[in-house]
Amino acid sequence: MWRWLLPLLLVPAILYAVTGGPVGPPPPLEVRRVTPVTLPEPRDIPELLARLDAWVAREVPLHHATLRPGVTDAALDAFEARQGVTLPPALRALYRWHDGGDLFGLKFLSLEHLEFQRVAWAELAADRMTDLDEDIVSHPPGAILPLYATGDWLPFLHDGGGNHVALDLHPGPTGRPGQVITTGRDEEHRFVLAPDLDTFLREYLRRLESGRVTVRRLSGFHDETWEVRLQEPGGRAPDGYVVLADLFPAFGAAPERMDTRPH
């Protein structure tokens, strides 16, 4: 049963620095003022990603510096052949743009690490620990299969503690293939954040460009560390979170506000 540890091996727990750190963190050293901009809806994914790139470079240059060059179509084709999947066009575009880094308030996994995590969850599912399935709750009901682990996720974001934002290739009866969901070791309550990656990316960019985001430098870390948090209604950007969906307030079925203490 050692394989339950695999989803934790990829990124050390120190990556919680990206998502808000421990309970009751000290006050931030600096809060950066974000100037809202009014732009038309992006015409396509390349324009969307170019605007996202420009926003991160302008507002969080240290995060932009972590974004790696994108992968080639050949690398994406090889991934599909090895894994026996067809990647949604938006995911291919995302990885042609950048191959991981600090993005979306979490750790954006490289394609290599996405594959590692997918294999790890598939191996975990093969152990048939069905008792863990009983605790899984889908929001909305029926959209996400009640499985603790499966190889049918493409986990592209990671919180450093075994939890992911992923594309769901095999949804529940009321879900859609390719929907963006929260899942992972601590995510008994799982949320559909968007019906597809295109919608997720558009809503995230919309929040950034409209200024519904807090960018702050955190204290208590040896290296300079910045956090990007989408705001709840009213402008609140809580410290920590209870479930990953709290990092994406009012996305899809995600709650608008946190209602319990952070972990």
PDB file of C-alpha atoms in Angstrom:
ATOM      1  CA  MET A   1       0.000   0.000   0.000  1.00  0.00           C
ATOM      2  CA  TRP A   2       3.046   2.276  -0.282  1.00  0.00           C
ATOM      3  CA  ARG A   3       1.686   3.782  -3.466  1.00  0.00           C
ATOM      4  CA  TRP A   4      -0.668   6.092  -1.589  1.00  0.00           C
ATOM      5  CA  LEU A   5       2.426   8.249  -1.009  1.00  0.00           C
ATOM      6  CA  LEU A   6       3.135   8.771  -4.698  1.00  0.00           C
ATOM      7  CA  PRO A   7       0.931  11.827  -5.235  1.00  0.00           C
ATOM      8  CA  LEU A   8       2.899  13.555  -2.479  1.00  0.00           C
ATOM      9  CA  LEU A   9       6.358  12.954  -3.925  1.00  0.00           C
ATOM     10  CA  LEU A  10       6.316  15.328  -6.847  1.00  0.00           C
ATOM     11  CA  VAL A  11       6.284  18.725  -5.197  1.00  0.00           C
ATOM     12  CA  PRO A  12       7.449  19.276  -1.601  1.00  0.00           C
ATOM     13  CA  ALA A  13       5.092  20.667   0.953  1.00  0.00           C
ATOM     14  CA  ILE A  14       6.943  23.977   0.933  1.00  0.00           C
ATOM     15  CA  LEU A  15       4.872  24.850  -2.140  1.00  0.00           C
ATOM     16  CA  TYR A  16       2.070  25.802   0.227  1.00  0.00           C
ATOM     17  CA  ALA A  17       3.857  29.156   0.117  1.00  0.00           C
ATOM     18  CA  VAL A  18       2.073  29.746  -3.202  1.00  0.00           C
ATOM     19  CA  THR A  19      -1.393  29.176  -1.722  1.00  0.00           C
ATOM     20  CA  GLY A  20      -1.280  30.999   1.581  1.00  0.00           C
ATOM     21  CA  GLY A  21       0.891  28.965   3.954  1.00  0.00           C
ATOM     22  CA  PRO A  22      -0.068  27.750   7.417  1.00  0.00           C
ATOM     23  CA  VAL A  23      -3.043  28.692   9.542  1.00  0.00           C
ATOM     24  CA  GLY A  24      -2.777  32.202  10.947  1.00  0.00           C
ATOM     25  CA  PRO A  25       0.119  33.527   8.831  1.00  0.00           C
ATOM     26  CA  PRO A  26       1.719  36.821   9.849  1.00  0.00           C
ATOM     27  CA  PRO A  27       0.628  39.993   8.033  1.00  0.00           C
ATOM     28  CA  PRO A  28       1.948  40.376   4.478  1.00  0.00           C
ATOM     29  CA  LEU A  29       5.018  42.507   3.916  1.00  0.00           C
ATOM     30  CA  GLU A  30       3.420  44.257   0.957  1.00  0.00           C
ATOM     31  CA  VAL A  31       0.155  44.313  -0.961  1.00  0.00           C
ATOM     32  CA  ARG A  32       0.606  45.260  -4.605  1.00  0.00           C
ATOM     33  CA  ARG A  33      -2.052  47.499  -6.138  1.00  0.00           C
ATOM     34  CA  VAL A  34      -3.561  45.884  -9.223  1.00  0.00           C
ATOM     35  CA  THR A  35      -5.015  48.284 -11.781  1.00  0.00           C
ATOM     36  CA  PRO A  36      -8.163  46.945 -13.506  1.00  0.00           C
ATOM     37  CA  VAL A  37      -8.240  47.033 -17.282  1.00  0.00           C
ATOM     38  CA  THR A  38     -11.253  46.859 -19.588  1.00  0.00           C
ATOM     39  CA  LEU A  39     -10.670  44.706 -22.641  1.00  0.00           C
ATOM     40  CA  PRO A  40     -12.971  42.744 -24.949  1.00  0.00           C
ATOM     41  CA  GLU A  41     -13.373  39.001 -24.542  1.00  0.00           C
ATOM     42  CA  PRO A  42     -10.349  37.178 -26.031  1.00  0.00           C
ATOM     43  CA  ARG A  43     -11.081  35.955 -29.546  1.00  0.00           C
ATOM     44  CA  ASP A  44      -9.273  32.647 -29.055  1.00  0.00           C
ATOM     45  CA  ILE A  45      -6.979  30.724 -26.720  1.00  0.00           C
ATOM     46  CA  PRO A  46      -3.708  32.184 -28.105  1.00  0.00           C
ATOM     47  CA  GLU A  47      -4.944  35.731 -27.423  1.00  0.00           C
ATOM     48  CA  LEU A  48      -6.182  34.691 -23.978  1.00  0.00           C
ATOM     49  CA  LEU A  49      -2.829  33.159 -23.060  1.00  0.00           C
ATOM     50  CA  ALA A  50      -0.931  36.176 -24.401  1.00  0.00           C
ATOM     51  CA  ARG A  51      -2.986  38.460 -22.144  1.00  0.00           C
ATOM     52  CA  LEU A  52      -2.518  36.124 -19.171  1.00  0.00           C
ATOM     53  CA  ASP A  53       1.231  36.140 -19.833  1.00  0.00           C
ATOM     54  CA  ALA A  54       1.281  39.944 -19.958  1.00  0.00           C
ATOM     55  CA  TRP A  55      -0.714  40.245 -16.709  1.00  0.00           C
ATOM     56  CA  VAL A  56       1.573  37.903 -14.770  1.00  0.00           C
ATOM     57  CA  ALA A  57       4.708  39.575 -16.157  1.00  0.00           C
ATOM     58  CA  ARG A  58       3.406  42.992 -15.098  1.00  0.00           C
ATOM     59  CA  GLU A  59       1.849  42.184 -11.719  1.00  0.00           C
ATOM     60  CA  VAL A  60       3.860  39.197 -10.396  1.00  0.00           C
ATOM     61  CA  PRO A  61       7.217  39.185 -12.196  1.00  0.00           C
ATOM     62  CA  LEU A  62       8.730  36.611  -9.831  1.00  0.00           C
ATOM     63  CA  HIS A  63       5.988  34.159 -10.797  1.00  0.00           C
ATOM     64  CA  HIS A  64       6.436  34.962 -14.469  1.00  0.00           C
ATOM     65  CA  ALA A  65      10.123  34.111 -14.152  1.00  0.00           C
ATOM     66  CA  THR A  66       9.178  30.561 -13.081  1.00  0.00           C
ATOM     67  CA  LEU A  67       7.174  29.846 -16.251  1.00  0.00           C
ATOM     68  CA  ARG A  68       9.085  27.402 -18.434  1.00  0.00           C
ATOM     69  CA  PRO A  69       9.135  27.398 -22.231  1.00  0.00           C
ATOM     70  CA  GLY A  70       6.285  25.496 -23.813  1.00  0.00           C
ATOM     71  CA  VAL A  71       6.540  21.961 -25.158  1.00  0.00           C
ATOM     72  CA  THR A  72       6.319  20.943 -28.799  1.00  0.00           C
ATOM     73  CA  ASP A  73       3.416  19.321 -30.601  1.00  0.00           C
ATOM     74  CA  ALA A  74       5.641  16.253 -30.933  1.00  0.00           C
ATOM     75  CA  ALA A  75       5.960  16.027 -27.146  1.00  0.00           C
ATOM     76  CA  LEU A  76       2.195  16.352 -26.766  1.00  0.00           C
ATOM     77  CA  ASP A  77       1.616  13.679 -29.403  1.00  0.00           C
ATOM     78  CA  ALA A  78       4.029  11.366 -27.583  1.00  0.00           C
ATOM     79  CA  PHE A  79       2.193  11.969 -24.307  1.00  0.00           C
ATOM     80  CA  GLU A  80      -1.122  11.060 -25.948  1.00  0.00           C
ATOM     81  CA  ALA A  81       0.393   7.877 -27.383  1.00  0.00           C
ATOM     82  CA  ARG A  82       1.884   6.784 -24.049  1.00  0.00           C
ATOM     83  CA  GLN A  83      -1.225   7.576 -22.026  1.00  0.00           C
ATOM     84  CA  GLY A  84      -3.834   6.525 -24.564  1.00  0.00           C
ATOM     85  CA  VAL A  85      -5.731   9.813 -24.362  1.00  0.00           C
ATOM     86  CA  THR A  86      -6.643  12.697 -26.635  1.00  0.00           C
ATOM     87  CA  LEU A  87      -5.831  16.027 -25.006  1.00  0.00           C
ATOM     88  CA  PRO A  88      -8.421  18.801 -25.340  1.00  0.00           C
ATOM     89  CA  PRO A  89      -7.217  21.561 -27.702  1.00  0.00           C
ATOM     90  CA  ALA A  90      -7.129  24.103 -24.843  1.00  0.00           C
ATOM     91  CA  LEU A  91      -4.798  21.881 -22.801  1.00  0.00           C
ATOM     92  CA  ARG A  92      -2.492  21.422 -25.772  1.00  0.00           C
ATOM     93  CA  ALA A  93      -2.453  25.201 -26.222  1.00  0.00           C
ATOM     94  CA  LEU A  94      -1.710  25.705 -22.515  1.00  0.00           C
ATOM     95  CA  TYR A  95       1.349  23.431 -22.660  1.00  0.00           C
ATOM     96  CA  ARG A  96       2.584  24.879 -25.942  1.00  0.00           C
ATOM     97  CA  TRP A  97       2.476  28.247 -24.152  1.00  0.00           C
ATOM     98  CA  HIS A  98       4.326  27.264 -20.959  1.00  0.00           C
ATOM     99  CA  ASP A  99       5.395  23.944 -19.468  1.00  0.00           C
ATOM    100  CA  GLY A 100       4.617  24.665 -15.839  1.00  0.00           C
ATOM    101  CA  GLY A 101       5.571  27.227 -13.194  1.00  0.00           C
ATOM    102  CA  ASP A 102       3.788  29.344 -10.565  1.00  0.00           C
ATOM    103  CA  LEU A 103       0.352  30.125 -11.964  1.00  0.00           C
ATOM    104  CA  PHE A 104      -3.338  30.186 -10.995  1.00  0.00           C
ATOM    105  CA  GLY A 105      -2.389  30.615  -7.334  1.00  0.00           C
ATOM    106  CA  LEU A 106      -0.962  27.068  -7.310  1.00  0.00           C
ATOM    107  CA  LYS A 107       1.834  25.092  -8.920  1.00  0.00           C
ATOM    108  CA  PHE A 108       1.207  24.615 -12.641  1.00  0.00           C
ATOM    109  CA  LEU A 109       2.681  21.175 -13.334  1.00  0.00           C
ATOM    110  CA  SER A 110       4.996  20.469 -16.230  1.00  0.00           C
ATOM    111  CA  LEU A 111       3.721  17.919 -18.745  1.00  0.00           C
ATOM    112  CA  GLU A 112       6.206  15.408 -17.365  1.00  0.00           C
ATOM    113  CA  HIS A 113       4.919  15.877 -13.839  1.00  0.00           C
ATOM    114  CA  LEU A 114       1.292  15.810 -14.996  1.00  0.00           C
ATOM    115  CA  GLU A 115       2.027  12.384 -16.460  1.00  0.00           C
ATOM    116  CA  PHE A 116       3.722  11.258 -13.244  1.00  0.00           C
ATOM    117  CA  GLN A 117       0.726  12.287 -11.189  1.00  0.00           C
ATOM    118  CA  ARG A 118      -1.774  10.678 -13.575  1.00  0.00           C
ATOM    119  CA  VAL A 119       0.111   7.369 -13.421  1.00  0.00           C
ATOM    120  CA  ALA A 120       0.335   7.597  -9.620  1.00  0.00           C
ATOM    121  CA  TRP A 121      -3.431   8.069  -9.274  1.00  0.00           C
ATOM    122  CA  ALA A 122      -4.074   5.234 -11.743  1.00  0.00           C
ATOM    123  CA  GLU A 123      -1.866   2.914  -9.683  1.00  0.00           C
ATOM    124  CA  LEU A 124      -3.643   3.995  -6.549  1.00  0.00           C
ATOM    125  CA  ALA A 125      -6.999   3.253  -8.182  1.00  0.00           C
ATOM    126  CA  ALA A 126      -5.772  -0.226  -9.078  1.00  0.00           C
ATOM    127  CA  ASP A 127      -5.492  -1.011  -5.359  1.00  0.00           C
ATOM    128  CA  ARG A 128      -9.315  -0.812  -5.204  1.00  0.00           C
ATOM    129  CA  MET A 129      -9.602   0.988  -1.868  1.00  0.00           C
ATOM    130  CA  THR A 130     -13.342   1.312  -2.281  1.00  0.00           C
ATOM    131  CA  ASP A 131     -13.852   2.276   1.357  1.00  0.00           C
ATOM    132  CA  LEU A 132     -12.354   5.681   0.510  1.00  0.00           C
ATOM    133  CA  ASP A 133     -14.853   6.138  -2.309  1.00  0.00           C
ATOM    134  CA  GLU A 134     -17.682   6.339   0.221  1.00  0.00           C
ATOM    135  CA  ASP A 135     -16.508   9.748   1.470  1.00  0.00           C
ATOM    136  CA  ILE A 136     -16.434  11.466  -1.938  1.00  0.00           C
ATOM    137  CA  VAL A 137     -19.102  14.129  -2.532  1.00  0.00           C
ATOM    138  CA  SER A 138     -19.693  15.737  -5.936  1.00  0.00           C
ATOM    139  CA  HIS A 139     -20.703  19.371  -6.387  1.00  0.00           C
ATOM    140  CA  PRO A 140     -23.018  19.549  -8.280  1.00  0.00           C
ATOM    141  CA  PRO A 141     -24.432  16.093  -7.509  1.00  0.00           C
ATOM    142  CA  GLY A 142     -23.659  13.444 -10.073  1.00  0.00           C
ATOM    143  CA  ALA A 143     -21.128  15.503 -12.017  1.00  0.00           C
ATOM    144  CA  ILE A 144     -18.005  13.795 -10.617  1.00  0.00           C
ATOM    145  CA  LEU A 145     -17.795  10.042 -10.117  1.00  0.00           C
ATOM    146  CA  PRO A 146     -17.525   9.067  -6.411  1.00  0.00           C
ATOM    147  CA  LEU A 147     -14.019   7.647  -6.719  1.00  0.00           C
ATOM    148  CA  TYR A 148     -11.115   8.462  -4.422  1.00  0.00           C
ATOM    149  CA  ALA A 149      -8.647   7.725  -7.219  1.00  0.00           C
ATOM    150  CA  THR A 150      -8.780   7.111 -10.955  1.00  0.00           C
ATOM    151  CA  GLY A 151      -6.538   7.363 -13.991  1.00  0.00           C
ATOM    152  CA  ASP A 152      -9.188   9.449 -15.735  1.00  0.00           C
ATOM    153  CA  TRP A 153      -7.901  12.758 -14.383  1.00  0.00           C
ATOM    154  CA  LEU A 154      -5.326  15.022 -16.005  1.00  0.00           C
ATOM    155  CA  PRO A 155      -4.007  16.924 -12.947  1.00  0.00           C
ATOM    156  CA  PHE A 156      -2.437  20.140 -14.229  1.00  0.00           C
ATOM    157  CA  LEU A 157      -2.379  22.161 -10.966  1.00  0.00           C
ATOM    158  CA  HIS A 158      -1.012  21.009  -7.601  1.00  0.00           C
ATOM    159  CA  ASP A 159      -1.159  22.460  -4.096  1.00  0.00           C
ATOM    160  CA  GLY A 160       1.986  20.746  -2.776  1.00  0.00           C
ATOM    161  CA  GLY A 161      -0.018  18.469  -0.465  1.00  0.00           C
ATOM    162  CA  GLY A 162      -1.540  15.842  -2.761  1.00  0.00           C
ATOM    163  CA  ASN A 163      -4.475  17.856  -4.148  1.00  0.00           C
ATOM    164  CA  HIS A 164      -5.142  18.981  -7.699  1.00  0.00           C
ATOM    165  CA  VAL A 165      -7.166  20.919 -10.164  1.00  0.00           C
ATOM    166  CA  ALA A 166      -7.636  18.467 -13.024  1.00  0.00           C
ATOM    167  CA  LEU A 167      -9.435  17.774 -16.265  1.00  0.00           C
ATOM    168  CA  ASP A 168     -11.928  14.972 -15.764  1.00  0.00           C
ATOM    169  CA  LEU A 169     -11.976  12.648 -18.782  1.00  0.00           C
ATOM    170  CA  HIS A 170     -14.662  10.326 -17.367  1.00  0.00           C
ATOM    171  CA  PRO A 171     -17.255  12.375 -15.498  1.00  0.00           C
ATOM    172  CA  GLY A 172     -20.363  11.341 -13.638  1.00  0.00           C
ATOM    173  CA  PRO A 173     -23.779  11.091 -15.342  1.00  0.00           C
ATOM    174  CA  THR A 174     -24.485  14.835 -15.045  1.00  0.00           C
ATOM    175  CA  GLY A 175     -20.943  15.962 -15.839  1.00  0.00           C
ATOM    176  CA  ARG A 176     -19.122  16.728 -19.083  1.00  0.00           C
ATOM    177  CA  PRO A 177     -15.917  15.101 -20.408  1.00  0.00           C
ATOM    178  CA  GLY A 178     -13.054  17.556 -19.986  1.00  0.00           C
ATOM    179  CA  GLN A 179     -14.679  19.428 -17.099  1.00  0.00           C
ATOM    180  CA  VAL A 180     -12.300  21.170 -14.675  1.00  0.00           C
ATOM    181  CA  ILE A 181     -12.585  19.708 -11.170  1.00  0.00           C
ATOM    182  CA  THR A 182     -10.904  19.710  -7.765  1.00  0.00           C
ATOM    183  CA  THR A 183      -9.647  16.383  -6.481  1.00  0.00           C
ATOM    184  CA  GLY A 184      -6.981  14.855  -4.296  1.00  0.00           C
ATOM    185  CA  ARG A 185      -5.973  13.371  -0.986  1.00  0.00           C
ATOM    186  CA  ASP A 186      -7.813  15.898   1.194  1.00  0.00           C
ATOM    187  CA  GLU A 187     -10.604  16.761  -1.239  1.00  0.00           C
ATOM    188  CA  GLU A 188     -13.550  14.666  -0.107  1.00  0.00           C
ATOM    189  CA  HIS A 189     -15.851  17.431  -1.345  1.00  0.00           C
ATOM    190  CA  ARG A 190     -15.058  17.893  -5.027  1.00  0.00           C
ATOM    191  CA  PHE A 191     -16.257  20.752  -7.190  1.00  0.00           C
ATOM    192  CA  VAL A 192     -16.711  21.338 -10.897  1.00  0.00           C
ATOM    193  CA  LEU A 193     -14.975  24.674 -11.512  1.00  0.00           C
ATOM    194  CA  ALA A 194     -15.848  24.927 -15.203  1.00  0.00           C
ATOM    195  CA  PRO A 195     -17.368  22.759 -17.949  1.00  0.00           C
ATOM    196  CA  ASP A 196     -14.074  22.853 -19.876  1.00  0.00           C
ATOM    197  CA  LEU A 197     -10.600  24.338 -19.715  1.00  0.00           C
ATOM    198  CA  ASP A 198     -11.414  27.156 -22.147  1.00  0.00           C
ATOM    199  CA  THR A 199     -14.144  28.419 -19.793  1.00  0.00           C
ATOM    200  CA  PHE A 200     -11.861  28.079 -16.779  1.00  0.00           C
ATOM    201  CA  LEU A 201      -9.077  30.086 -18.420  1.00  0.00           C
ATOM    202  CA  ARG A 202     -11.456  32.802 -19.588  1.00  0.00           C
ATOM    203  CA  GLU A 203     -12.991  33.239 -16.146  1.00  0.00           C
ATOM    204  CA  TYR A 204      -9.568  33.327 -14.473  1.00  0.00           C
ATOM    205  CA  LEU A 205      -8.304  36.003 -16.866  1.00  0.00           C
ATOM    206  CA  ARG A 206     -11.543  37.953 -16.397  1.00  0.00           C
ATOM    207  CA  ARG A 207     -10.979  38.045 -12.639  1.00  0.00           C
ATOM    208  CA  LEU A 208      -7.372  39.197 -13.023  1.00  0.00           C
ATOM    209  CA  GLU A 209      -8.050  41.924 -15.560  1.00  0.00           C
ATOM    210  CA  SER A 210     -11.064  43.245 -13.640  1.00  0.00           C
ATOM    211  CA  GLY A 211      -8.929  43.618 -10.514  1.00  0.00           C
ATOM    212  CA  ARG A 212     -10.784  41.000  -8.449  1.00  0.00           C
ATOM    213  CA  VAL A 213      -7.483  39.663  -7.170  1.00  0.00           C
ATOM    214  CA  THR A 214      -5.077  40.353  -4.308  1.00  0.00           C
ATOM    215  CA  VAL A 215      -1.327  40.182  -4.908  1.00  0.00           C
ATOM    216  CA  ARG A 216       0.731  40.268  -1.728  1.00  0.00           C
ATOM    217  CA  ARG A 217       4.238  39.516  -0.574  1.00  0.00           C
ATOM    218  CA  LEU A 218       4.224  37.067   2.312  1.00  0.00           C
ATOM    219  CA  SER A 219       6.345  37.324   5.430  1.00  0.00           C
ATOM    220  CA  GLY A 220       7.913  34.361   7.179  1.00  0.00           C
ATOM    221  CA  PHE A 221       9.794  32.965   4.170  1.00  0.00           C
ATOM    222  CA  HIS A 222      13.540  33.018   3.550  1.00  0.00           C
ATOM    223  CA  ASP A 223      13.115  33.877  -0.129  1.00  0.00           C
ATOM    224  CA  GLU A 224      10.862  36.585  -1.523  1.00  0.00           C
ATOM    225  CA  THR A 225       7.441  34.943  -1.836  1.00  0.00           C
ATOM    226  CA  TRP A 226       4.328  36.360  -3.476  1.00  0.00           C
ATOM    227  CA  GLU A 227       0.754  35.097  -3.354  1.00  0.00           C
ATOM    228  CA  VAL A 228      -2.012  35.633  -5.917  1.00  0.00           C
ATOM    229  CA  ARG A 229      -5.523  35.141  -4.516  1.00  0.00           C
ATOM    230  CA  LEU A 230      -8.805  35.684  -6.290  1.00  0.00           C
ATOM    231  CA  GLN A 231     -11.187  37.707  -4.159  1.00  0.00           C
ATOM    232  CA  GLU A 232     -14.541  36.687  -2.788  1.00  0.00           C
ATOM    233  CA  PRO A 233     -17.534  39.002  -3.319  1.00  0.00           C
ATOM    234  CA  GLY A 234     -16.833  42.213  -1.454  1.00  0.00           C
ATOM    235  CA  GLY A 235     -13.093  42.081  -2.098  1.00  0.00           C
ATOM    236  CA  ARG A 236     -11.997  39.674   0.628  1.00  0.00           C
ATOM    237  CA  ALA A 237      -8.981  37.446  -0.100  1.00  0.00           C
ATOM    238  CA  PRO A 238      -8.831  34.989   2.827  1.00  0.00           C
ATOM    239  CA  ASP A 239      -5.644  33.476   4.187  1.00  0.00           C
ATOM    240  CA  GLY A 240      -5.445  29.734   3.629  1.00  0.00           C
ATOM    241  CA  TYR A 241      -8.331  27.664   2.363  1.00  0.00           C
ATOM    242  CA  VAL A 242     -10.574  24.754   3.366  1.00  0.00           C
ATOM    243  CA  VAL A 243     -10.942  23.086  -0.029  1.00  0.00           C
ATOM    244  CA  LEU A 244      -9.250  23.910  -3.321  1.00  0.00           C
ATOM    245  CA  ALA A 245     -12.487  25.369  -4.618  1.00  0.00           C
ATOM    246  CA  ASP A 246     -12.025  28.226  -2.113  1.00  0.00           C
ATOM    247  CA  LEU A 247      -9.170  29.461  -4.318  1.00  0.00           C
ATOM    248  CA  PHE A 248     -11.659  29.908  -7.183  1.00  0.00           C
ATOM    249  CA  PRO A 249     -14.699  31.565  -5.572  1.00  0.00           C
ATOM    250  CA  ALA A 250     -17.904  31.289  -7.602  1.00  0.00           C
ATOM    251  CA  PHE A 251     -16.258  29.294 -10.387  1.00  0.00           C
ATOM    252  CA  GLY A 252     -18.833  26.750 -11.552  1.00  0.00           C
ATOM    253  CA  ALA A 253     -20.144  24.960  -8.452  1.00  0.00           C
ATOM    254  CA  ALA A 254     -17.469  26.452  -6.162  1.00  0.00           C
ATOM    255  CA  PRO A 255     -18.748  28.404  -3.150  1.00  0.00           C
ATOM    256  CA  GLU A 256     -18.605  32.193  -3.266  1.00  0.00           C
ATOM    257  CA  ARG A 257     -17.124  32.411   0.223  1.00  0.00           C
ATOM    258  CA  MET A 258     -15.179  30.306   2.672  1.00  0.00           C
ATOM    259  CA  ASP A 259     -17.369  29.333   5.585  1.00  0.00           C
ATOM    260  CA  THR A 260     -15.015  27.388   7.872  1.00  0.00           C
ATOM    261  CA  ARG A 261     -11.463  27.700   9.105  1.00  0.00           C
ATOM    262  CA  PRO A 262      -8.549  27.126   6.711  1.00  0.00           C
ATOM    263  CA  HIS A 263      -6.324  24.058   6.818  1.00  0.00           C
TER     264      HIS A 263
END
